[in-house]
Coordinates of C-alpha atoms and ligand atoms in Angstrom, one line a residue:
X1 CA 24.9 -20.4 -32.9
X2 CA 28.0 -18.8 -33.7
X3 CA 28.0 -19.0 -37.5
X4 CA 24.9 -20.5 -40.5
X5 CA 28.4 -22.4 -42.0
X6 CA 28.7 -24.4 -38.4
X7 CA 26.5 -26.1 -35.9
X8 CA 29.3 -24.8 -33.2
X9 CA 27.4 -23.4 -30.2
X10 CA 27.9 -20.8 -27.5
X11 CA 26.2 -20.4 -24.2
X12 CA 26.3 -18.0 -21.3
X13 CA 25.5 -20.0 -17.9
X14 CA 24.7 -17.6 -15.3
X15 CA 25.7 -18.9 -11.7
X16 CA 24.5 -18.0 -8.4
X17 CA 24.8 -20.9 -6.3
X18 CA 21.7 -22.7 -7.3
X19 CA 21.1 -26.2 -8.3
X20 CA 21.8 -25.9 -12.0
X21 CA 18.7 -26.4 -14.4
X22 CA 18.3 -29.4 -16.7
X23 CA 18.8 -27.3 -19.6
X24 CA 22.2 -26.1 -18.3
X25 CA 22.9 -29.7 -17.3
X26 CA 22.3 -30.7 -20.9
X27 CA 24.4 -27.7 -22.7
X28 CA 27.3 -28.8 -20.3
X29 CA 27.4 -32.6 -20.8
X30 CA 28.3 -31.9 -24.4
X31 CA 30.2 -29.0 -24.0
X32 CA 34.3 -29.4 -25.8
X33 CA 35.0 -26.3 -23.6
X34 CA 34.1 -25.0 -20.1
X35 CA 35.5 -21.4 -19.6
X36 CA 34.5 -19.1 -16.4
X37 CA 36.1 -18.0 -13.0
X38 CA 38.0 -20.7 -10.6
X39 CA 35.2 -20.7 -8.4
X40 CA 32.3 -21.5 -10.8
X41 CA 34.4 -23.8 -12.5
X42 CA 34.5 -26.4 -9.4
X43 CA 31.0 -25.2 -8.9
X44 CA 29.5 -27.2 -12.1
X45 CA 30.2 -30.6 -13.2
X46 CA 32.5 -30.7 -16.5
X47 CA 32.1 -33.2 -18.4
X48 CA 35.6 -35.6 -18.5
X49 CA 36.2 -34.9 -22.6
X50 CA 36.4 -30.6 -22.1
X51 CA 39.0 -28.8 -22.1
X52 CA 38.2 -25.8 -19.4
X53 CA 40.1 -22.5 -19.5
X54 CA 40.2 -20.2 -16.2
X55 CA 39.0 -16.5 -17.5
X56 CA 41.9 -14.3 -16.0
X57 CA 43.0 -12.3 -18.4
X58 CA 39.8 -11.8 -20.2
X59 CA 41.4 -11.3 -23.9
X60 CA 43.6 -14.4 -23.8
X61 CA 40.2 -16.3 -22.9
X62 CA 38.1 -15.1 -25.0
X63 CA 40.4 -15.8 -27.9
X64 CA 40.8 -19.5 -26.9
X65 CA 36.8 -19.5 -27.0
X66 CA 36.9 -17.4 -30.7
X67 CA 39.6 -20.4 -31.8
X68 CA 37.8 -23.3 -30.3
X69 CA 34.1 -21.7 -31.5
X70 CA 36.2 -21.2 -35.3
X71 CA 37.6 -24.7 -35.5
X72 CA 36.7 -26.6 -38.7
X73 CA 37.1 -30.4 -37.8
X74 CA 33.4 -30.7 -36.7
X75 CA 31.2 -28.9 -34.0
X76 CA 32.3 -27.4 -30.9
X77 CA 30.3 -26.5 -28.2
X78 CA 31.8 -23.5 -25.8
X79 CA 29.6 -23.1 -22.0
X80 CA 30.9 -19.6 -20.2
X81 CA 30.3 -20.0 -16.8
X82 CA 29.9 -16.4 -15.6
X83 CA 28.4 -14.5 -12.1
X84 CA 25.0 -13.9 -12.4
X85 CA 23.1 -12.4 -14.8
X86 CA 26.0 -12.4 -17.4
X87 CA 24.0 -9.7 -19.4
X88 CA 24.4 -7.1 -16.5
X89 CA 28.1 -6.0 -15.8
X90 CA 29.3 -9.3 -17.3
X91 CA 30.8 -11.6 -20.1
X92 CA 28.0 -11.2 -23.0
X93 CA 29.4 -7.3 -23.9
X94 CA 32.8 -9.0 -24.5
X95 CA 31.8 -11.9 -26.4
X96 CA 29.2 -9.4 -28.7
X97 CA 31.7 -7.5 -29.4
X98 CA 33.5 -10.1 -30.7
X99 CA 30.7 -10.3 -32.9
X100 CA 29.2 -13.7 -31.1
X101 CA 25.8 -14.3 -30.4
X102 CA 25.2 -16.2 -27.1
X103 CA 22.7 -17.9 -25.6
X104 CA 22.0 -17.0 -22.6
X105 CA 20.8 -18.8 -19.4
X106 CA 20.9 -16.1 -16.8
X107 CA 20.8 -16.8 -13.2
X108 CA 20.0 -14.0 -10.1
X109 CA 21.9 -11.0 -10.5
X110 CA 24.3 -10.0 -6.9
X111 CA 22.9 -7.2 -6.9
X112 CA 18.8 -8.6 -7.1
X113 CA 20.1 -11.0 -4.4
X114 CA 21.6 -8.4 -2.6
X115 CA 18.6 -6.2 -2.1
X116 CA 16.6 -9.4 -1.6
X117 CA 18.8 -10.5 1.5
X118 CA 18.2 -6.6 3.0
X119 CA 14.5 -6.9 2.1
X120 CA 14.9 -3.8 0.2
X121 CA 12.9 -3.0 -3.1
X122 CA 15.3 -1.7 -6.1
X123 CA 13.6 0.1 -9.2
X124 CA 14.8 3.0 -7.4
X125 CA 19.0 1.9 -6.4
X126 CA 21.4 3.1 -8.9
X127 CA 23.4 0.3 -9.7
X128 CA 27.4 1.2 -10.0
X129 CA 30.3 -0.6 -10.9
X130 CA 33.7 -0.5 -9.5
X131 CA 34.7 -3.6 -11.2
X132 CA 37.6 -2.4 -13.3
X133 CA 36.5 1.0 -13.3
X134 CA 37.2 4.4 -10.9
X135 CA 36.1 3.7 -7.8
X136 CA 35.8 7.5 -6.9
X137 CA 32.1 7.9 -9.6
X138 CA 30.8 5.0 -7.8
X139 CA 31.3 7.0 -4.5
X140 CA 30.2 10.2 -6.2
X141 CA 27.1 8.6 -6.9
X142 CA 27.2 7.3 -3.4
X143 CA 27.4 10.7 -1.8
X144 CA 24.3 11.6 -4.1
X145 CA 22.2 9.3 -4.2
X146 CA 20.4 7.7 -1.8
X147 CA 20.3 3.9 -2.5
X148 CA 23.1 2.5 -4.5
X149 CA 24.3 -0.5 -5.0
X150 CA 28.0 -0.9 -5.4
X151 CA 29.9 -3.8 -7.8
X152 CA 33.0 -4.0 -6.2
X153 CA 36.7 -5.6 -7.3
X154 CA 39.8 -6.4 -5.0
X155 CA 41.6 -3.3 -4.3
X156 CA 38.1 -1.7 -4.6
X157 CA 35.3 -2.8 -1.7
X158 CA 33.8 -1.9 0.6
X159 CA 36.6 -0.6 3.1
X160 CA 38.3 1.4 0.4
X161 CA 34.4 3.0 -0.3
X162 CA 33.8 3.4 3.6
X163 CA 37.3 5.6 3.4
X164 CA 36.1 7.4 0.6
X165 CA 32.9 8.6 2.2
X166 CA 34.0 8.7 5.8
X167 CA 33.3 10.4 8.0
X168 CA 31.9 13.3 5.9
X169 CA 29.4 11.0 4.3
X170 CA 27.2 9.5 7.0
X171 CA 25.7 6.5 5.3
X172 CA 24.7 2.5 6.0
X173 CA 26.3 -0.1 4.5
X174 CA 24.6 -3.5 3.6
X175 CA 28.3 -5.8 3.2
X176 CA 26.8 -8.9 0.7
X177 CA 29.7 -11.3 0.5
X178 CA 29.7 -14.7 -1.2
X179 CA 26.2 -14.4 -1.8
X180 CA 24.5 -18.0 -2.9
X181 CA 27.8 -19.6 -2.3
X182 CA 29.3 -21.4 0.8
X183 CA 31.1 -18.5 2.5
X184 CA 27.7 -15.8 2.4
X185 CA 27.8 -13.5 4.9
X186 CA 25.0 -10.2 4.6
X187 CA 26.2 -8.0 7.1
X188 CA 25.3 -4.4 7.9
X189 CA 27.5 -1.9 8.9
X190 CA 28.6 2.4 9.4
X191 CA 31.2 3.4 7.0
X192 CA 33.9 3.6 10.3
X193 CA 33.3 0.0 10.7
X194 CA 33.5 -1.0 7.3
X195 CA 36.8 1.0 7.2
X196 CA 39.2 -1.5 9.3
X197 CA 37.5 -4.9 8.8
X198 CA 38.3 -7.3 6.5
X199 CA 36.0 -8.6 3.8
X200 CA 35.2 -11.5 1.3
X201 CA 35.5 -11.1 -2.3
X202 CA 33.3 -11.3 -4.3
X203 CA 30.6 -8.8 -2.7
X204 CA 28.4 -6.1 -3.5
X205 CA 27.9 -3.6 -0.9
X206 CA 24.1 -1.7 -0.9
X207 CA 25.1 2.2 0.5
X208 CA 22.1 3.7 1.7
X209 CA 21.0 7.2 3.1
X210 CA 18.3 5.5 5.4
X211 CA 17.0 9.6 5.6
X212 CA 16.7 10.0 2.4
X213 CA 14.7 6.9 1.7
X214 CA 12.6 7.2 4.3
X215 CA 11.3 10.9 3.4
X216 CA 11.0 9.7 0.2
X217 CA 9.1 7.2 1.4
X218 CA 6.9 10.1 3.7
X219 CA 6.8 12.2 0.1
X220 CA 4.8 9.6 -1.4
X221 CA 7.4 9.7 -4.4
X222 CA 6.9 6.4 -6.8
X223 CA 9.4 7.0 -9.6
X224 CA 8.5 5.5 -13.2
X225 CA 12.5 4.9 -14.2
X226 CA 14.9 2.0 -12.8
X227 CA 17.7 3.8 -11.3
X228 CA 18.8 7.2 -11.4
X229 CA 15.9 9.9 -11.7
X230 CA 15.9 11.8 -14.9
X231 CA 17.1 15.4 -15.0
X232 CA 15.4 18.5 -13.5
X233 CA 12.5 19.3 -15.6
X234 CA 13.6 23.0 -15.2
X235 CA 16.7 24.3 -14.6
X236 CA 18.5 28.3 -14.8
X237 CA 15.8 28.4 -11.8
X238 CA 15.1 32.3 -11.2
X239 CA 16.9 33.6 -8.3
X240 CA 14.2 34.3 -5.8
X241 CA 13.8 30.2 -5.6
X242 CA 16.9 30.8 -4.0
X243 CA 15.0 32.5 -1.0
X244 CA 18.0 32.1 1.8
X245 CA 20.9 33.7 2.9
X246 CA 23.4 36.6 2.0
X247 CA 22.2 39.4 -0.9
X248 CA 23.5 37.6 -4.1
X249 CA 27.4 37.9 -5.0
X250 CA 26.9 41.0 -7.2
X251 CA 27.3 39.9 -10.7
X252 CA 29.0 36.4 -10.7
X253 CA 26.5 34.0 -11.2
X254 CA 23.3 34.3 -9.7
X255 CA 21.0 35.6 -13.0
X256 CA 19.4 33.0 -14.4
X257 CA 20.7 33.4 -18.0
X258 CA 24.1 33.1 -16.9
X259 CA 23.4 29.9 -14.6
X260 CA 22.4 28.4 -17.7
X261 CA 25.7 29.6 -19.5
X262 CA 27.6 28.2 -16.8
X263 CA 25.8 25.3 -16.3
X264 CA 26.2 24.2 -20.1
X265 CA 29.5 24.1 -19.7
X266 CA 29.7 22.7 -16.3
X267 CA 27.5 19.8 -17.5
X268 CA 27.4 17.9 -14.0
X269 CA 25.8 14.7 -13.9
X270 CA 25.5 11.2 -12.2
X271 CA 29.1 10.1 -10.7
X272 CA 30.6 13.6 -11.2
X273 CA 31.9 15.9 -8.0
X274 CA 31.6 19.5 -8.5
X275 CA 32.7 22.3 -6.5
X276 CA 30.6 25.6 -5.9
X277 CA 33.6 27.8 -4.9
X278 CA 32.3 30.9 -3.3
X279 CA 29.0 29.6 -3.6
X280 CA 27.0 32.5 -2.3
X281 CA 23.6 31.0 -1.5
X282 CA 24.7 28.0 -3.0
X283 CA 22.7 28.6 -6.7
X284 CA 25.3 26.9 -9.1
X285 CA 25.2 23.9 -5.9
X286 CA 22.0 23.1 -6.1
X287 CA 21.3 23.0 -9.5
X288 CA 24.3 20.9 -9.9
X289 CA 22.9 18.2 -7.8
X290 CA 19.5 18.6 -9.5
X291 CA 21.3 17.2 -12.3
X292 CA 22.8 14.2 -9.9
X293 CA 25.7 15.0 -9.3
X294 CA 27.7 14.9 -5.7
X295 CA 28.4 18.7 -4.9
X296 CA 30.4 20.8 -2.4
X297 CA 29.5 24.2 -1.7
X298 CA 32.8 26.3 -0.3
X299 CA 31.7 29.4 1.2
X300 CA 34.1 31.4 3.9
X301 CA 31.2 33.3 5.5
X302 CA 29.4 31.9 8.5
X303 CA 26.3 33.5 7.6
X304 CA 26.1 32.7 3.9
X305 CA 26.9 29.0 4.6
X306 CA 23.7 29.3 6.8
X307 CA 21.6 30.6 3.9
X308 CA 23.4 28.0 1.6
X309 CA 21.8 24.8 3.8
X310 CA 18.0 26.6 4.1
X311 CA 18.1 26.7 0.5
X312 CA 19.5 23.5 0.2
X313 CA 16.9 21.8 2.1
X314 CA 14.0 24.2 0.2
X315 CA 15.3 21.9 -2.6
X316 CA 15.7 18.7 -1.1
X317 CA 18.9 18.3 -3.1
X318 CA 22.1 17.1 -1.3
X319 CA 25.2 19.6 -0.9
X320 CA 28.0 19.3 1.2
X321 CA 29.0 22.7 2.8
X322 CA 32.5 24.1 3.5
X323 CA 33.1 26.2 5.2
X324 CA 36.6 28.2 4.8
X325 CA 38.7 30.0 2.5
X326 CA 39.7 29.1 -0.8
X327 CA 42.1 28.0 -1.8
X328 CA 43.5 26.2 1.5
X329 CA 40.3 25.2 2.2
X330 CA 40.4 23.5 -1.2
X331 CA 43.7 21.4 -0.4
X332 CA 41.3 18.4 1.0
X333 CA 38.3 18.1 -0.8
X334 CA 37.8 15.4 -2.9
X335 CA 38.4 15.9 -6.7
X336 CA 36.1 17.6 -8.9
X337 CA 35.5 16.7 -12.5
X338 CA 33.8 20.5 -12.8
X339 CA 34.6 23.9 -10.4
X340 CA 32.8 26.9 -10.7
X341 CA 34.6 30.0 -9.4
X342 CA 32.3 32.6 -8.2
X343 CA 34.5 34.1 -5.6
X344 CA 38.4 34.5 -5.3
X345 CA 41.1 35.9 -7.6
X346 CA 43.7 34.2 -10.3
X347 CA 45.3 32.1 -7.5
X348 CA 41.1 30.4 -6.6
X349 CA 40.9 29.9 -10.3
X350 CA 44.1 28.4 -10.5
X351 CA 44.3 26.2 -7.8
X352 CA 40.5 25.0 -9.1
X353 CA 42.3 24.8 -12.4
X354 CA 45.2 22.7 -11.2
X355 CA 43.0 19.5 -9.8
X356 CA 39.7 20.1 -12.4
X357 CA 39.5 16.5 -14.0
X358 CA 37.1 18.1 -16.9
X359 CA 36.4 21.9 -16.9
X360 CA 36.1 24.7 -14.6
X361 CA 34.0 28.5 -15.2
X362 CA 35.1 31.5 -13.5
X363 CA 32.7 34.5 -14.1
X364 CA 33.8 37.5 -12.8
X365 CA 32.0 41.2 -12.5
X366 CA 34.7 43.1 -13.4
X367 CA 36.9 43.3 -17.0
X368 CA 39.8 44.1 -15.4
X369 CA 40.3 40.4 -14.3
X370 CA 39.2 38.7 -17.0
X371 CA 43.0 38.1 -17.9
X372 CA 43.6 36.9 -15.0
X373 CA 41.2 34.3 -14.8
X374 CA 42.1 33.2 -18.5
X375 CA 45.7 32.9 -17.3
X376 CA 45.2 30.7 -14.3
X377 CA 43.5 28.9 -16.5
X378 CA 45.4 28.4 -19.2
X379 CA 48.6 27.8 -16.9
X380 CA 46.7 24.5 -16.3
X381 CA 46.8 23.2 -19.7
X382 CA 43.0 24.1 -19.9
X383 CA 41.7 25.2 -23.3
X384 CA 40.3 28.1 -21.9
X385 CA 37.7 30.9 -23.7
X386 CA 35.7 34.0 -22.6
X387 CA 32.2 36.0 -23.5
X388 CA 30.7 38.6 -21.9
X389 CA 27.4 37.9 -21.3
X390 CA 24.1 40.2 -20.3
X391 CA 20.8 39.6 -20.0
X392 CA 18.1 42.2 -18.9
X393 CA 14.1 41.5 -19.4
X394 CA 12.7 42.4 -22.6
X395 CA 12.1 46.2 -22.5
X396 CA 14.0 47.1 -19.5
X397 CA 17.6 49.3 -19.5
X398 CA 20.3 46.7 -21.0
X399 CA 22.3 45.1 -17.6
X400 CA 25.8 45.6 -17.2
X401 CA 28.0 42.4 -18.3
X402 CA 29.5 40.0 -16.9
X403 CA 32.1 37.6 -18.4
X404 CA 32.2 34.1 -17.9
X405 CA 35.9 32.6 -18.4
X406 CA 36.0 28.4 -18.8
X407 CA 38.6 26.2 -19.5
X408 CA 38.0 22.4 -20.6
X409 CA 40.7 19.4 -20.1
X410 CA 41.4 17.9 -23.2
X411 CA 39.3 14.7 -24.3
X412 CA 37.4 15.3 -21.6
X413 CA 34.2 17.3 -21.6
X414 CA 32.7 15.0 -24.2
X415 CA 34.3 11.3 -23.4
X416 CA 32.8 8.1 -21.7
X417 CA 32.8 8.1 -18.1
X418 CA 34.7 5.3 -15.9
X419 CA 37.6 4.4 -17.6
X420 CA 38.3 7.3 -20.1
X421 CA 40.1 11.1 -18.3
X422 CA 42.6 12.6 -16.8
X423 CA 44.1 9.9 -14.0
X424 CA 43.1 10.6 -10.7
X425 CA 46.0 12.1 -8.9
X426 CA 47.0 10.6 -5.9
X427 CA 45.9 11.9 -2.5
X428 CA 46.9 10.6 0.6
X429 CA 43.3 11.1 2.2
X430 CA 41.1 9.4 0.1
X431 CA 42.7 6.3 0.2
X432 CA 44.9 6.0 3.1
X433 CA 44.4 3.5 5.8
X434 CA 43.2 7.1 7.7
X435 CA 41.5 7.2 11.4
X436 CA 39.3 10.1 12.8
X437 CA 42.0 11.8 14.5
X438 CA 44.5 11.4 11.7
X439 CA 41.7 13.1 8.8
X440 CA 42.5 16.5 8.2
X441 CA 41.0 19.5 9.6
X442 CA 37.4 19.9 6.7
X443 CA 34.5 22.1 7.8
X444 CA 32.6 20.1 5.6
X445 CA 28.8 19.0 6.4
X446 CA 26.4 17.2 4.6
X447 CA 23.1 19.2 4.3
X448 CA 20.0 17.5 3.5
X449 CA 17.5 19.0 5.9
X450 CA 16.7 15.4 7.6
X451 CA 17.9 14.0 11.1
X452 CA 18.9 10.7 12.3
X453 CA 21.3 7.8 11.9
X454 CA 21.6 4.6 10.9
X455 CA 21.9 1.5 13.0
X456 CA 24.4 -1.1 13.3
X457 CA 23.5 -4.8 13.0
X458 CA 23.6 -7.9 10.9
X459 CA 21.2 -8.2 8.3
X460 CA 20.4 -12.2 9.2
Ligands
LIG501 C1 31.9 -8.2 -13.0 S1 30.8 -8.1 -12.1 C2 29.8 -9.2 -12.5 C3 28.0 -9.0 -12.1 C4 27.2 -10.0 -12.7 N1 26.9 -10.4 -13.8 C5 25.9 -10.2 -11.4 O1 25.0 -10.0 -12.3 O2 25.9 -10.5 -10.7 C6 31.4 -8.6 -11.0 C7 31.0 -8.4 -9.5 O3 29.4 -9.0 -9.4 C8 29.8 -8.9 -7.7 N2 29.5 -10.4 -7.0 C9 29.6 -11.4 -8.5 N3 29.4 -12.4 -7.9 C10 28.6 -12.3 -6.3 C11 28.6 -13.2 -5.2 N4 27.7 -14.1 -5.4 N5 28.3 -12.6 -4.6 C12 28.3 -11.2 -3.9 N6 29.2 -10.4 -5.0 C13 29.3 -11.1 -6.6 C14 31.2 -8.8 -7.1 O4 30.7 -7.3 -6.7 C15 32.2 -8.5 -8.2 O5 33.2 -8.0 -8.1

C-alpha cells in the first residue's frame, strides 16, 4: 500500500515466462495502470480499462507511476511487470528510493535459471551487472573469479565481454538468451567464438574457469557465504611466503610492513584491475589477487617471471604475468584502477599515473628519486604525498628507510563502484572487433597452476 490515507496499491510482478499465479492474475485484473517493458506487457493479460506505460526511459515511467498512485479521485492500482526477481538488480530499488513500498511477487531470476540450465550450483558464483554500468568491472571480476554470472545489456553483451577477455583469459561462456521466452537458447562457447556470433537480448552470460572450478572441488572447498569470498584472513605476508624467484627488488616493497602501507593505498578489491610494475617476486600482485582484484604483474626479467609464476601457483591465486619493459609494455594492458610501481624511473611512474583510474603507489629506496616520483604523479593530476618508512624487528638495528610516494585521483579513492569514477579513456584494443592477427603484440599469460581447456558445444 502506498499511504495510510489511500487504498491505492503498487505491486511488482516478476515475470520469467511461467504461467501467472492466480494471485498475479487477480492483481492484474483490477489494475488501473500496468507498466513494464514491451515484451513483458505483451506477455501478461492487461485488462481493457487499464492504461499501459512502456518502461523505456525509467524516470518518466516512475513519474507516471507516482502520478497514478498520488491521485485523489479514488483508489488506483498499479502493477509493474519486470523480469525475473524484481528485487534482484531490478525495479524494486528505484521504487523504494522514491519512498514506495511495493508488494513484490517474484519469479525466478535469470541468474537462477541460467545456472539451472547449465546444471551448476551457484552459491559460489559472483553475480555482476553490466546493465547500465561499466563493463570493465564485470570483465575484471571474470578475470579474477572462476564462476561469474554477468547481467548484460545491448552494447555490453557476450561479444563485448569476450573481446575484453580474449585471448589472455581462457574461459568457457554459457550464453543464456531469452530465458523462459519463446526464443530461449543456451549455448556453450569459447570466447573466441563469442566475439563474432550475433547474440539475442536479453541474455545472461556465465563465465567459467573450468580448471579452477574443478580444482576447488578437488580441494573440497565449501563456502559459507554466497558470492565473492571474504577477504584474506591475513595480509602483508612475510617475505618467506614468496619463496621463489630472484632476490628481492632491494628495499622496494618487499618488507611486509612497507607492503602493508602500499596495499592500504592501492585498496585492491573485486572488480579492480591492478598492475604490479617491476613485480620482482610478485608479492604485491599476489596480495592484490588475494583481495579479489584482477592483476597483471609486469616484469622484464624472464627468470623473475618464472619466480612470480611459481609464487602465484603456491598461493593458488590468479595473476597475469606480462614480460616486458615498462613503459612500452604497459601500452596494451587493460585500464588499471591502481598501480604499484616497484621498479623503473619517473617515466614509468608517469605512464602509470596517466592510466590509473584511482591510485598509484611508487616505492623507491633512494631519497634522490623521491622528487622525480612526486613530480610524475602530480604531472598527471594525482593528489600526491610521500613518506619515509623504516621497520625492523624490535631490538634489531634500525633499517634504512624506504620512500613511498602515492597519488590519488580526486573523488575516486572512497567512492562507490560502477557508475562513478574517472571515465575510462577509449582504447581501441578493448572494444574494437579485433581478430587474433590484429591483436597487439603482448606477452601476457594467465597463471593459476592448472592445465586444460574448456570445450565448445551446446548445453542442451
Ligand atoms: C535489470 S536486469 C534485471 C534482472 C532481473 N531482475 C532478474 O532477476 O533476472 C536486466 C538483465 O537481466 C538479464 N535478463 C533478464 N531477463 C532475462 C531473460 N529472460 N533471459 C536472459 N537474461 C535475462 C539480462 O542480462 C538483462 O539485461
